[in-house]
Amino acid sequence: MTKLPDYINADVMEQAAAILKQVVAEAYPNLDLQDGGVLATLFTGLGSLPYAYMNYLLDIFQKSSSLYAVANNMDTANPLIVNNIVSNYGAELGAGENSRGTITLVLSTNDITSISENTVFATTDGLEFKASASFTGVPLASQVTTANHRLISQRSDGSYSFNITAVATKVGTEYNIPKDSELIPASVPSNFIRAYAESDFSGGINAETVSELLRRIQYNLTSMTMSSRIAIAALFKIAVPQLVDISIIGMGDREMLRDRYNIEQFGTGGKVDIYVQTAEKPVQLTIVKEATLVDAASGIWQISMGKDDAPGFYAVLSILPVGSTASGSKTIISDVRGLDLTGTGFRPSVNNIQEGAYSRFQTAVIRFYDTEMAAGLVVGDTREYNVTVYMQEHLDTLQDFIANYYVRNPNGDYLVRAAIPCFVSVNLNIRKTSGASNPNTAAMAAAIAKTVNSTGFGGKLSSSEIIKACSPYLTDAVVEMPVEMLGQLHKPDGTIVVYRRTNEIEIDEDLSNCTTGRTVLFFLDPADVSISVTELSEVHL
Amino acid sequence: MATTTNYSGRRVDLLVFHDWVSEGEGQASIYAGIADRVTGRGAVVTGIMKLAQLFTIRFLTEKGSSYYNPEYGTEFLTDLRSGIIRGDSAMQSAFSAAVADAKMQMLAEVDKREEAGETVPDDEKLRSVTLRDYILTEDGLDLSVEILSEAGVRRTVVLPISVAIR
């Protein structure tokens, strides 16, 4: 049955038809406008349709023509009109961002290998990425003459590899694939073995919805100055649009140490510590660093991480020789953090690692064992290692932003720090009724991780939030209590506090380490969610 | 086709069916259009031909096909296309049901106009429609139909229906 399009209001059509009939009948009384007649069909049936359509367009415009109307009609507000309105406040509906990262291609030979621009690489889930330029892997250093020539290096298993950069084909956070994700190229070189993500892909942001824009626009309505918490947050969202959360510690706050350097130890103001979350969870970044052999007999090596290598990184996850195909890591003996406040431009006043850890001024000296590599070498010899760190990105961008002469409040001393991390792992058991299908544990783990990573600055993580995250995936199944939560709080001075809880993890205050609920965030990787499934026996039905 | 030339005091509609074939005048296909194919001129219609046109349009419109008036029309063409009309009795049955539906709709329209104070002449009120004959061809169906108005005026017309009969 033919029916009116949903957006055409039949009542409006009928009203318009009645008006048209009346007008035409008055003007031309000898015309027969009875229903079913030709004139009636032309004038009223078809004639009222454009009126009804214009009425529909007018309705859309009215529902999109002001911030008030948009807020009350978010599902139907026209994005184009919404963009026109919010442009008055210097904002626009975010189109999203494509994630970017590095792909390692593993080859069977070190022959010159070309990857053309826009070659598509796909994950097993169907997420597609394309090479950001045309790259050529070359076997000799002398053949590297442009930035897109990449030196092929030999791996420990006899294969070869080189890296290329790639960008996701679509916007969205789902394209922030983790390190080591397998990727399959659309066109395969003859010596191709495999390809994988060398580090986490990052920077992917979902297209903004109208409701998200309305929440964000309150920042645009503030004055863009470093003068209040909301204004600072607004400026930071402009500098790093993917900023997830922010906590601003200033004068009078218990966590502020930097303004208490006086005999009475009271806050004098002028200093601000800004704790940030720049992504849902930290990223894994692999960089190549030169290690120096410091103890040949014991096989102890040392790496110095400068402030620019991985600004504000949380932890070193692994250290492996370049080209190694082994998993895991060399044993890390020590990780001593320091500060480097050298350089030009404004530098905040930071006195010790408790005040400056997880900022872009952080440095580190890492020592680890590698007796195998040390064999036959002497103290002072160097070798290159792949160092994978866990970090929040963009700390350098934000610190440089607020240090700008025209942005920084002349009264202020601002320090950006990654939120003090509490890394979480979760164990839980699902009990399903006899014969029920297994729940989607992978999706459940991802949902639990997303919930934990979205907890925000509050210092508490409750098991009820984890159970709530599981509920959409439970059909004929329940979460068995207790839910085991393990939290490792990495304080700025390097101490690690372990929480084993079943009900709630609550961060204990440690003001000497600037550690409270207002400076700590919980982070959980889906790989650290362990879900077991048991089935009730039939007698329990 | 004969058309009245006296429209004084009458309400007219656009003539859209051209080349009506009356019984005994030979076969031709009526065609729809605002202008005559040969003369290129438009025309208006009233009286028994307007009644015939009103009936024909309503009778040959498949019920539900008009999106602004889903109750308008009959199910005759729907039945014809579905292939359920496979003999005289089925044809007669389908025709009668469709005529009854069309007549009810047209009388309701007359009632509405008279309630609004309009005078509807008897030669524009439908009394009956009779199926005189029909010829099934491989291309379609020719219906010979007699339309009788309340004024006692009869008009027999041939409606060639070009549908693929299954």
Short mmCIF file of C-alpha atoms in Angstrom, two decimals, chain A residues 225-448:
data_model
loop_
_atom_site.label_atom_id
_atom_site.label_comp_id
_atom_site.label_asym_id
_atom_site.label_seq_id
_atom_site.Cartn_x
_atom_site.Cartn_y
_atom_site.Cartn_z
CA THR A 225 41.29 32.83 29.64
CA MET A 226 43.31 30.87 32.19
CA SER A 227 41.24 32.40 34.95
CA SER A 228 38.75 29.81 36.16
CA ARG A 229 38.46 26.06 36.12
CA ILE A 230 35.80 26.01 33.44
CA ALA A 231 37.76 28.47 31.30
CA ILE A 232 40.94 26.39 31.63
CA ALA A 233 38.97 23.27 30.68
CA ALA A 234 37.52 25.11 27.67
CA LEU A 235 40.97 26.17 26.49
CA PHE A 236 42.36 22.67 26.96
CA LYS A 237 39.48 21.20 24.91
CA ILE A 238 40.42 23.54 22.10
CA ALA A 239 44.09 22.58 22.30
CA VAL A 240 43.37 18.83 22.53
CA PRO A 241 39.81 18.10 21.36
CA GLN A 242 40.02 14.46 22.45
CA LEU A 243 40.57 15.46 26.10
CA VAL A 244 38.38 13.19 28.23
CA ASP A 245 38.64 14.60 31.74
CA ILE A 246 40.46 17.27 33.71
CA SER A 247 41.03 18.07 37.37
CA ILE A 248 42.48 21.43 38.34
CA ILE A 249 44.30 21.84 41.65
CA GLY A 250 45.04 25.34 42.84
CA MET A 251 45.46 27.59 45.83
CA GLY A 252 43.93 26.15 48.98
CA ASP A 253 43.64 22.63 47.64
CA ARG A 254 45.21 19.99 49.86
CA GLU A 255 46.96 18.42 46.90
CA MET A 256 48.84 21.61 46.01
CA LEU A 257 52.43 21.39 47.26
CA ARG A 258 54.21 23.80 44.96
CA ASP A 259 52.88 26.97 46.61
CA ARG A 260 53.73 25.97 50.19
CA TYR A 261 57.39 26.72 50.25
CA ASN A 262 57.36 29.04 53.26
CA ILE A 263 58.05 28.59 56.91
CA GLU A 264 54.37 28.22 57.79
CA GLN A 265 53.70 25.93 54.81
CA PHE A 266 50.53 27.71 53.86
CA GLY A 267 49.48 28.15 50.27
CA THR A 268 50.46 31.43 48.70
CA GLY A 269 48.70 30.86 45.40
CA GLY A 270 49.95 31.45 41.90
CA LYS A 271 50.50 27.77 41.15
CA VAL A 272 48.09 25.43 39.37
CA ASP A 273 48.47 21.69 38.76
CA ILE A 274 46.27 20.39 35.96
CA TYR A 275 45.69 16.64 35.92
CA VAL A 276 44.38 15.33 32.61
CA GLN A 277 42.98 12.27 30.88
CA THR A 278 43.71 12.65 27.17
CA ALA A 279 42.21 9.34 26.02
CA GLU A 280 39.91 6.68 27.36
CA LYS A 281 42.95 4.67 28.38
CA PRO A 282 46.69 5.18 28.08
CA VAL A 283 48.42 4.08 24.91
CA GLN A 284 51.36 1.76 24.39
CA LEU A 285 54.15 3.48 22.52
CA THR A 286 57.30 1.76 21.31
CA ILE A 287 60.39 3.85 20.75
CA VAL A 288 63.94 2.90 19.89
CA LYS A 289 66.48 3.88 22.54
CA GLU A 290 70.18 3.35 22.82
CA ALA A 291 71.19 1.38 25.89
CA THR A 292 74.65 1.53 27.44
CA LEU A 293 76.28 -1.45 29.09
CA VAL A 294 77.11 -0.38 32.65
CA ASP A 295 78.07 -3.75 34.18
CA ALA A 296 79.50 -6.24 31.74
CA ALA A 297 79.88 -9.00 34.27
CA SER A 298 76.26 -8.89 35.35
CA GLY A 299 74.87 -7.89 31.93
CA ILE A 300 73.26 -4.70 33.23
CA TRP A 301 72.27 -2.08 30.68
CA GLN A 302 71.01 1.47 31.17
CA ILE A 303 68.65 3.60 29.13
CA SER A 304 68.09 7.29 29.70
CA MET A 305 64.62 8.52 28.81
CA GLY A 306 64.64 12.24 28.05
CA LYS A 307 61.68 14.51 28.64
CA ASP A 308 60.84 14.45 24.93
CA ASP A 309 61.06 10.68 24.41
CA ALA A 310 57.68 9.83 25.93
CA PRO A 311 56.49 12.86 27.89
CA GLY A 312 55.00 11.95 31.25
CA PHE A 313 54.98 8.19 30.64
CA TYR A 314 53.58 6.00 33.39
CA ALA A 315 55.59 2.81 33.16
CA VAL A 316 57.94 0.81 31.00
CA LEU A 317 56.10 -2.26 29.79
CA SER A 318 58.88 -4.01 27.92
CA ILE A 319 62.44 -3.70 26.73
CA LEU A 320 63.61 -5.92 23.91
CA PRO A 321 66.50 -5.70 21.46
CA VAL A 322 65.61 -4.14 18.12
CA GLY A 323 64.71 -6.93 15.73
CA SER A 324 63.86 -9.37 18.46
CA THR A 325 60.80 -11.51 17.86
CA ALA A 326 60.58 -12.62 21.47
CA SER A 327 57.63 -11.69 23.60
CA GLY A 328 57.83 -10.38 27.13
CA SER A 329 60.66 -8.17 28.30
CA LYS A 330 64.15 -8.11 29.64
CA THR A 331 64.09 -7.93 33.42
CA ILE A 332 63.90 -4.31 34.55
CA ILE A 333 65.99 -3.71 37.65
CA SER A 334 65.28 -0.06 38.39
CA ASP A 335 63.28 2.87 37.11
CA VAL A 336 64.44 6.14 38.62
CA ARG A 337 62.51 9.23 37.65
CA GLY A 338 63.90 12.73 37.48
CA LEU A 339 63.10 16.15 36.11
CA ASP A 340 64.49 18.22 33.27
CA LEU A 341 63.39 21.84 33.42
CA THR A 342 65.94 23.10 30.95
CA GLY A 343 65.00 24.84 27.74
CA THR A 344 63.57 28.13 26.60
CA GLY A 345 60.23 29.65 27.41
CA PHE A 346 58.25 29.56 30.60
CA ARG A 347 59.12 26.76 33.03
CA PRO A 348 56.92 26.00 36.04
CA SER A 349 58.50 25.83 39.44
CA VAL A 350 58.83 22.12 40.19
CA ASN A 351 60.98 21.09 43.11
CA ASN A 352 60.96 17.32 43.26
CA ILE A 353 59.61 14.20 41.55
CA GLN A 354 56.53 14.11 43.77
CA GLU A 355 55.50 17.41 42.27
CA GLY A 356 56.64 16.73 38.70
CA ALA A 357 56.12 13.03 37.99
CA TYR A 358 53.91 12.30 34.98
CA SER A 359 54.54 15.76 33.56
CA ARG A 360 56.32 16.56 30.30
CA PHE A 361 59.42 17.45 32.33
CA GLN A 362 59.80 13.91 33.63
CA THR A 363 62.92 11.91 32.79
CA ALA A 364 63.89 8.39 33.72
CA VAL A 365 66.92 6.17 34.01
CA ILE A 366 66.04 2.54 33.41
CA ARG A 367 68.32 -0.35 34.19
CA PHE A 368 67.73 -3.90 33.01
CA TYR A 369 69.41 -7.24 32.57
CA ASP A 370 70.45 -8.60 29.18
CA THR A 371 73.36 -10.97 29.74
CA GLU A 372 72.97 -12.50 26.29
CA MET A 373 73.51 -9.17 24.55
CA ALA A 374 76.33 -8.27 26.94
CA ALA A 375 78.39 -11.31 26.02
CA GLY A 376 81.74 -10.22 24.64
CA LEU A 377 81.06 -6.53 25.22
CA VAL A 378 82.67 -4.05 27.56
CA VAL A 379 81.29 -1.28 29.73
CA GLY A 380 80.33 1.65 27.58
CA ASP A 381 79.25 -0.39 24.58
CA THR A 382 75.82 0.49 23.25
CA ARG A 383 73.01 -1.37 21.57
CA GLU A 384 69.54 -0.33 20.42
CA TYR A 385 66.44 -1.56 22.16
CA ASN A 386 62.72 -1.26 21.56
CA VAL A 387 61.25 0.33 24.67
CA THR A 388 57.48 0.09 25.04
CA VAL A 389 55.97 2.52 27.51
CA TYR A 390 52.45 3.11 28.80
CA MET A 391 51.53 6.76 28.64
CA GLN A 392 48.97 9.45 28.05
CA GLU A 393 49.64 11.45 24.92
CA HIS A 394 49.60 15.22 24.34
CA LEU A 395 51.07 16.29 27.70
CA ASP A 396 53.76 18.17 25.82
CA THR A 397 51.15 19.80 23.60
CA LEU A 398 49.13 20.98 26.58
CA GLN A 399 52.14 22.18 28.58
CA ASP A 400 53.50 24.09 25.60
CA PHE A 401 50.04 25.52 25.00
CA ILE A 402 49.63 27.01 28.44
CA ALA A 403 53.22 28.20 28.50
CA ASN A 404 52.47 30.37 25.50
CA TYR A 405 53.11 34.01 26.38
CA TYR A 406 49.65 35.10 25.24
CA VAL A 407 47.71 32.20 26.79
CA ARG A 408 49.25 31.89 30.22
CA ASN A 409 47.79 34.07 32.95
CA PRO A 410 50.69 36.36 33.95
CA ASN A 411 49.87 35.56 37.59
CA GLY A 412 49.99 31.84 37.06
CA ASP A 413 52.48 28.99 37.14
CA TYR A 414 50.80 26.06 35.41
CA LEU A 415 51.95 22.46 35.36
CA VAL A 416 50.16 19.78 33.31
CA ARG A 417 50.37 16.23 34.64
CA ALA A 418 48.88 12.98 33.52
CA ALA A 419 46.46 11.78 36.15
CA ILE A 420 48.13 9.59 38.77
CA PRO A 421 47.26 6.08 37.59
CA CYS A 422 45.67 3.20 39.42
CA PHE A 423 45.91 0.23 37.04
CA VAL A 424 43.10 -2.20 37.59
CA SER A 425 42.48 -5.81 36.79
CA VAL A 426 39.17 -7.60 37.33
CA ASN A 427 38.25 -11.25 37.88
CA LEU A 428 34.65 -12.33 37.82
CA ASN A 429 32.58 -15.44 37.28
CA ILE A 430 29.37 -15.65 35.28
CA ARG A 431 26.90 -18.32 36.29
CA LYS A 432 24.50 -19.28 33.51
CA THR A 433 21.42 -21.49 33.63
CA SER A 434 21.67 -24.99 32.27
CA GLY A 435 21.66 -25.04 28.47
CA ALA A 436 21.94 -21.26 28.05
CA SER A 437 24.37 -19.92 25.48
CA ASN A 438 27.63 -18.40 26.65
CA PRO A 439 27.67 -14.64 27.02
CA ASN A 440 29.90 -12.58 24.76
CA THR A 441 32.80 -12.32 27.20
CA ALA A 442 34.96 -10.25 24.83
CA ALA A 443 32.27 -7.59 24.52
CA MET A 444 31.67 -7.76 28.25
CA ALA A 445 35.36 -7.21 28.98
CA ALA A 446 35.42 -4.21 26.65
CA ALA A 447 32.32 -2.77 28.35
CA ILE A 448 33.84 -3.26 31.81
#
